[in-house]
Each structure stands twice: as structure tokens, then as C-alpha cells.
Amino acid sequence: MKIAVAGTGYVGLVTGVCLAEKGHIVSCVDIDERKVALMSSGISPIYEPGLDELMVKNLNRLNFTTHYREAYKDADVIFIGVGTPEKHDGSANLTYVYEVAEQIAESIEKDCVVVVKSTVPIGTNDKIEDLIKTKLVHNVNVHIASNPEFLAQGTAVRDTLHPARIVIGVEDQDPGKVLKEVYNKFDAPVVLTNRKSAEMIKYASNDFLALKISFINEIANLCEIIGANVEDVALGMGYDSRIGNRFLNSGIGYGGSCFPKDTKALHWLANFHDYELKTIKAAIDVNENQKLKLIKKSRKYFDSLKGLSVAVLGLTFKPGTDDLREAPSLVNIPIMLEDGANVKAWDPVGIENFQRLHPNGVSYCHSIEETLKDTDICFIFTEWDEVKDFDLSKYNELMRNPIILDGRNCYDLLNVRESKIIYDSIGRETVNTLEVSLV
Ligand code: UGA
């Protein structure tokens, strides 16, 4: 089929490339000429494992362009995959989605299905339909379908090629048939429903996962107080298939471009309809506090970080991505700097993006060893493999005071006990607390 995709961020680009991999002819549209030139030569502008290889492999079926009219005019299916960032009040900003909808209306010259992949508030597909139908230039039939995306950054290619489910929201049968054809080479259950339910499935899924994380983080906080071990608690809970063992890792809170934005957007939408989503509100509140967990822990060791040398391992919101959106590092490092700390930071792929946001004040290092050298305290914000595989004895060798505050529970407590480090993680006992006499 001839497919056009609007937007080449995580959702748009990965969708386009994976549809080409399944044999479709795909035109990806973006307004940024520099990005289009890069992608045309088989280079992905986003860091996503496996994506460049798949782009190069399918370049004969892929086209990247800034000329939306050319891409849309005779497409069978047009996917909208542009961003819906958070507005100041927590609601979703739909400017880009509506801009694309207008461009589609003025461009299409044959019947087609417009598929909304971007995460949009419930009811937006209806508005897109009205907008496109009132602004159509040519006399064609256009159907609007909701087809939310469930890929996660870092595993986007795998998630898209092997989805857990394909959700299709339509108001009549024809677009549903077209979308089933688009996905006929994907091996996944299809949930066929109406558009509002499809839109809600996306928000409810993300918000449930966010709630699951905030729930285990609260349990972790209580575990610390009463002396239980949250990892054992999560393990014991997870064997119950009604609960499941995934997304029960406690830490310094969820970040990224999706959970923070989608929890706030659904909460805002409910409020707008005079309904308070209390569980989602709790997930948001717990997460805001959790992000400051390590700074609060640091006060046990030092009243202030003033004049101290601080090591930071990991800047991105999770491993496998260079994305910093809503990353705990963004909240914590400014507090350290405000305290007057000398901050040294390491991340395998996130430094460039962090540097753009914080051009001054932080020294960036090429290795974990260089970061730890002569520091007084170390904060772990991202569970990169390099951190998890790091030889624990080196903390002791390299740091002035081997105090490790681990926001991602990277190490087994048994191994930590054998080393001489002071190790404070989330929801687990602090190891080697006796040596705490540094304040
Ligand atoms: C999330 C969802 O997992 C995807 O299914 C969804 O499609 C995507 O949002 C989206 O809406 O586009 P993503 O934001 O890429 O994907 O990342 P996740 O792997 O879900 O992690 C989000 C945050 O939760 C990270 O900061 C991670 O560290 C944290 N997390 C995750 C935990 O703290 N504990 C866990 O057990 C799992």
C-alpha cells in the first residue's frame, strides 16, 4: 500500500520504517530539511537501537520529504505521528496535529484513510474529522481512524514489529478493513473498537503503568521505614499473574515524554468534565516527590552539598535513549549546583542533550572512573549497563568518600555488603550505615 507518515519523531519515524519493512511504500514527511536530508541517507536523527540498520535495509521503499502535498495527494493511508507536548496547564497541545490535518485536507486527491497515531485526548479524532471534511479541497472520501502507538523508547523497533496488540478505533467498517490490510503481516491480536475507546485505551494503558510505578515507589518508601526489601516484595507480588512482574521496579520515579504528560492530560480532561481522577492524581504527586528522593537521602550524610565534589551517573530518563525529557537528572542537578556542589556527570549518550540545556556548571566525563575520581558522593539516576556492570570495589578506590545513592537499584545488596561502600538505594536497607559520620 502507499502510505504517508506525518512527523518523524519516535512514533512517526519508527512507524514509517517498520511499515516499509513489512513491504509498504512509505513517504515520511517532516518540516525540518536538515532532518530529511539525514534520513534520506539512512541516518536516524533520533538515537534508537536498530533503527538505522532497518532504515538502510528499506531505503528502496522509503522516501523522506518536506513536500507534504506530494506525499499526501495519492496515499492510501496517511498516519499522523506528530508530537502532542504538554501545555502549562497540563493539557495536551494539539497545534501540530491540527496543522497536519489542514495540510492533509488541502492535499488529498483520492479517497484515503487518515490514521491518528499521536496520543490525543479523547474526542480529538472527531475534531480532526470535522476539520478535514470542512477544509477538503478535492471531492474525495476520507475516513478517520484512531490507531494508538504503544512503543517504548529504546525498544521502539522491536515493540513496533512485534506489538502486544493493535488497537483500531473506527466509526464504520471500511477504514477498519483498510487498517487490517496495513497490518496483515503483523502477528498481534487486533482490538477493533470505536474511536473514543481507542483514544482512551492509550491513556488508560500509560496511566495504569505510571500508577503501577508510583504504587511500588510508595511501597518502597514504606519498606525503607519498616525494614522490608521492596525487590523481594515486588518479586512476591509479581508471581501473581493478576498483578504481573513488569513495571514493578521502584526508583526515583518515572520520566520520559509519555507518562508525565499522559497522566497530567487525562487528569486535566477529567477535571474539565468535573470529574477528579483520584488515582491518577496520586500517581502524579507520588512521582513528583520521588524524583527528590536521593537529594533528601543526601541530607543524611551532608547538611548541604556546598563545596563537595559530586558524581552523577546517568542523565537520560532511562537507558537505551538519549532523551532527557522529564529525567530526574534535570530536577536534581540544578539543586546540587544551587547548593554549591562541583558536579561531574557521565552518560553514554545523553551528555550532548544535557549540555544544550545546562551549558554551564557541570563537568562532563568520558568514563565512570573519571567521574568518580576524588568525589564525596555519587548519585545514580539511570541504570545503564555500564553502571550495573561496574566493579564495586572501584567506588572505594576512586572516591574520596564512597557514598553511593542509587536511584535505580543497580546492585545486589549481597555484593554491596562485601565492598566497603556506603550504599543507599530505594526501598532497601542502607548498607554499611555505621560509617556514616561525615556530616
Ligand atoms: C512508555 C510506555 O511504556 C509505552 O508503552 C508507550 O507507548 C510510550 O510510553 C508512549 O506513550 O509513547 P517510554 O516512555 O518510552 O514508554 O518508557 P518506559 O520504558 O515506559 O519508562 C518510562 C519511565 O518509567 C522511565 O523513567 C523508567 O525508568 C520508569 N520505570 C519503568 C520505572 O521507574 N519502573 C519500572 O518498573 C518501569
mmCIF file of N, CA, C and O and ligand atoms in Angstrom, residues 119 149-153 202 206 209 213 247-249 253-259 262 317-318 383 408, ligand 1:
data_model
loop_
_atom_site.group_PDB
_atom_site.id
_atom_site.type_symbol
_atom_site.label_atom_id
_atom_site.label_comp_id
_atom_site.label_asym_id
_atom_site.label_seq_id
_atom_site.Cartn_x
_atom_site.Cartn_y
_atom_site.Cartn_z
ATOM 1 N N THR A 119 -0.665 10.487 20.477
ATOM 2 C CA THR A 119 -1.535 10.348 21.657
ATOM 3 C C THR A 119 -2.366 11.616 21.796
ATOM 4 O O THR A 119 -1.821 12.699 22.043
ATOM 5 N N GLU A 149 -0.228 4.218 19.452
ATOM 6 C CA GLU A 149 1.067 3.551 19.398
ATOM 7 C C GLU A 149 1.487 3.166 20.820
ATOM 8 O O GLU A 149 1.298 3.938 21.745
ATOM 9 N N PHE A 150 2.086 1.985 20.965
ATOM 10 C CA PHE A 150 2.487 1.559 22.313
ATOM 11 C C PHE A 150 3.983 1.310 22.430
ATOM 12 O O PHE A 150 4.436 0.623 23.344
ATOM 13 N N LEU A 151 4.764 1.828 21.480
ATOM 14 C CA LEU A 151 6.209 1.568 21.541
ATOM 15 C C LEU A 151 6.859 2.319 22.697
ATOM 16 O O LEU A 151 6.410 3.392 23.090
ATOM 17 N N ALA A 152 7.913 1.735 23.237
ATOM 18 C CA ALA A 152 8.702 2.422 24.273
ATOM 19 C C ALA A 152 10.055 2.781 23.674
ATOM 20 O O ALA A 152 10.594 2.048 22.829
ATOM 21 N N GLN A 153 10.602 3.920 24.086
ATOM 22 C CA GLN A 153 11.911 4.346 23.578
ATOM 23 C C GLN A 153 12.976 3.345 24.029
ATOM 24 O O GLN A 153 12.924 2.835 25.141
ATOM 25 N N LYS A 202 -5.192 4.111 24.976
ATOM 26 C CA LYS A 202 -3.815 4.613 25.046
ATOM 27 C C LYS A 202 -3.549 5.306 26.379
ATOM 28 O O LYS A 202 -2.576 5.015 27.083
ATOM 29 N N ASN A 206 -1.057 3.886 29.541
ATOM 30 C CA ASN A 206 0.088 4.631 30.081
ATOM 31 C C ASN A 206 -0.144 5.036 31.531
ATOM 32 O O ASN A 206 0.760 4.943 32.365
ATOM 33 N N LEU A 209 0.265 2.111 33.912
ATOM 34 C CA LEU A 209 1.683 1.773 34.141
ATOM 35 C C LEU A 209 2.338 2.795 35.067
ATOM 36 O O LEU A 209 3.115 2.444 35.957
ATOM 37 N N ILE A 213 3.963 2.115 38.819
ATOM 38 C CA ILE A 213 5.299 2.547 39.275
ATOM 39 C C ILE A 213 5.173 3.386 40.546
ATOM 40 O O ILE A 213 5.908 3.179 41.514
ATOM 41 N N PHE A 247 7.109 -3.580 35.336
ATOM 42 C CA PHE A 247 6.803 -2.227 35.810
ATOM 43 C C PHE A 247 6.548 -2.186 37.318
ATOM 44 O O PHE A 247 5.710 -1.452 37.812
ATOM 45 N N LEU A 248 7.299 -3.032 38.013
ATOM 46 C CA LEU A 248 7.266 -3.007 39.477
ATOM 47 C C LEU A 248 8.655 -2.680 40.022
ATOM 48 O O LEU A 248 8.984 -3.044 41.136
ATOM 49 N N ASN A 249 9.479 -2.029 39.187
ATOM 50 C CA ASN A 249 10.806 -1.635 39.663
ATOM 51 C C ASN A 249 10.707 -0.275 40.332
ATOM 52 O O ASN A 249 10.343 0.712 39.689
ATOM 53 N N GLY A 253 11.417 7.479 40.325
ATOM 54 C CA GLY A 253 10.252 7.977 39.608
ATOM 55 C C GLY A 253 10.348 7.807 38.102
ATOM 56 O O GLY A 253 11.416 7.642 37.543
ATOM 57 N N TYR A 254 9.173 7.865 37.488
ATOM 58 C CA TYR A 254 9.118 7.726 36.025
ATOM 59 C C TYR A 254 9.362 9.077 35.364
ATOM 60 O O TYR A 254 8.986 10.117 35.873
ATOM 61 N N GLY A 255 10.054 9.025 34.208
ATOM 62 C CA GLY A 255 10.265 10.234 33.408
ATOM 63 C C GLY A 255 9.858 9.948 31.979
ATOM 64 O O GLY A 255 9.021 9.076 31.716
ATOM 65 N N GLY A 256 10.464 10.685 31.042
ATOM 66 C CA GLY A 256 10.173 10.448 29.629
ATOM 67 C C GLY A 256 9.095 11.374 29.107
ATOM 68 O O GLY A 256 8.513 12.174 29.839
ATOM 69 N N SER A 257 8.831 11.208 27.820
ATOM 70 C CA SER A 257 7.909 12.140 27.159
ATOM 71 C C SER A 257 6.462 11.690 27.306
ATOM 72 O O SER A 257 5.560 12.379 26.845
ATOM 73 N N CYS A 258 6.228 10.532 27.930
ATOM 74 C CA CYS A 258 4.864 9.988 27.870
ATOM 75 C C CYS A 258 4.136 9.926 29.203
ATOM 76 O O CYS A 258 3.082 10.537 29.355
ATOM 77 N N PHE A 259 4.660 9.182 30.180
ATOM 78 C CA PHE A 259 3.911 9.013 31.433
ATOM 79 C C PHE A 259 3.611 10.352 32.113
ATOM 80 O O PHE A 259 2.459 10.595 32.498
ATOM 81 N N ASP A 262 1.008 12.150 29.854
ATOM 82 C CA ASP A 262 -0.298 11.497 29.678
ATOM 83 C C ASP A 262 -1.091 11.386 30.980
ATOM 84 O O ASP A 262 -2.321 11.393 30.957
ATOM 85 N N PHE A 317 16.355 9.744 30.877
ATOM 86 C CA PHE A 317 15.243 9.305 31.737
ATOM 87 C C PHE A 317 15.203 7.793 31.914
ATOM 88 O O PHE A 317 14.567 7.283 32.830
ATOM 89 N N LYS A 318 15.881 7.071 31.017
ATOM 90 C CA LYS A 318 16.037 5.618 31.166
ATOM 91 C C LYS A 318 17.166 5.184 30.241
ATOM 92 O O LYS A 318 17.592 5.978 29.378
ATOM 93 N N GLU A 383 19.977 3.464 34.988
ATOM 94 C CA GLU A 383 20.568 2.127 35.144
ATOM 95 C C GLU A 383 21.213 1.619 33.850
ATOM 96 O O GLU A 383 20.865 0.569 33.324
ATOM 97 N N ARG A 408 18.258 3.687 41.091
ATOM 98 C CA ARG A 408 17.729 2.647 40.195
ATOM 99 C C ARG A 408 18.050 1.225 40.670
ATOM 100 O O ARG A 408 17.968 0.285 39.893
HETATM 101 C C1 UGA B 1 6.011 4.485 27.635
HETATM 102 C C2 UGA B 1 5.231 3.165 27.553
HETATM 103 O O1 UGA B 1 5.967 2.127 28.201
HETATM 104 C C3 UGA B 1 4.950 2.777 26.108
HETATM 105 O O2 UGA B 1 4.143 1.612 26.067
HETATM 106 C C4 UGA B 1 4.214 3.930 25.419
HETATM 107 O O3 UGA B 1 3.942 3.647 24.051
HETATM 108 C C5 UGA B 1 5.090 5.177 25.493
HETATM 109 O O4 UGA B 1 5.315 5.492 26.895
HETATM 110 C C6 UGA B 1 4.370 6.286 24.783
HETATM 111 O O5 UGA B 1 3.273 6.652 25.210
HETATM 112 O O6 UGA B 1 4.843 6.724 23.722
HETATM 113 P P1 UGA B 1 8.617 5.154 27.448
HETATM 114 O O7 UGA B 1 8.192 6.483 27.961
HETATM 115 O O8 UGA B 1 9.498 5.080 26.263
HETATM 116 O O9 UGA B 1 7.311 4.269 27.066
HETATM 117 O O10 UGA B 1 9.393 4.416 28.606
HETATM 118 P P2 UGA B 1 9.105 3.289 29.708
HETATM 119 O O11 UGA B 1 10.001 2.149 29.457
HETATM 120 O O12 UGA B 1 7.676 3.003 29.877
HETATM 121 O O13 UGA B 1 9.652 4.034 31.024
HETATM 122 C C7 UGA B 1 9.055 5.242 31.473
HETATM 123 C C8 UGA B 1 9.641 5.626 32.801
HETATM 124 O O14 UGA B 1 9.230 4.743 33.833
HETATM 125 C C9 UGA B 1 11.188 5.613 32.843
HETATM 126 O O15 UGA B 1 11.655 6.757 33.511
HETATM 127 C C10 UGA B 1 11.515 4.363 33.626
HETATM 128 O O16 UGA B 1 12.729 4.467 34.327
HETATM 129 C C11 UGA B 1 10.349 4.305 34.588
HETATM 130 N N1 UGA B 1 10.078 2.954 35.091
HETATM 131 C C12 UGA B 1 9.672 1.974 34.249
HETATM 132 C C13 UGA B 1 10.203 2.714 36.459
HETATM 133 O O17 UGA B 1 10.555 3.594 37.253
HETATM 134 N N2 UGA B 1 9.920 1.452 36.918
HETATM 135 C C14 UGA B 1 9.525 0.451 36.105
HETATM 136 O O18 UGA B 1 9.282 -0.676 36.616
HETATM 137 C C15 UGA B 1 9.407 0.714 34.748
#
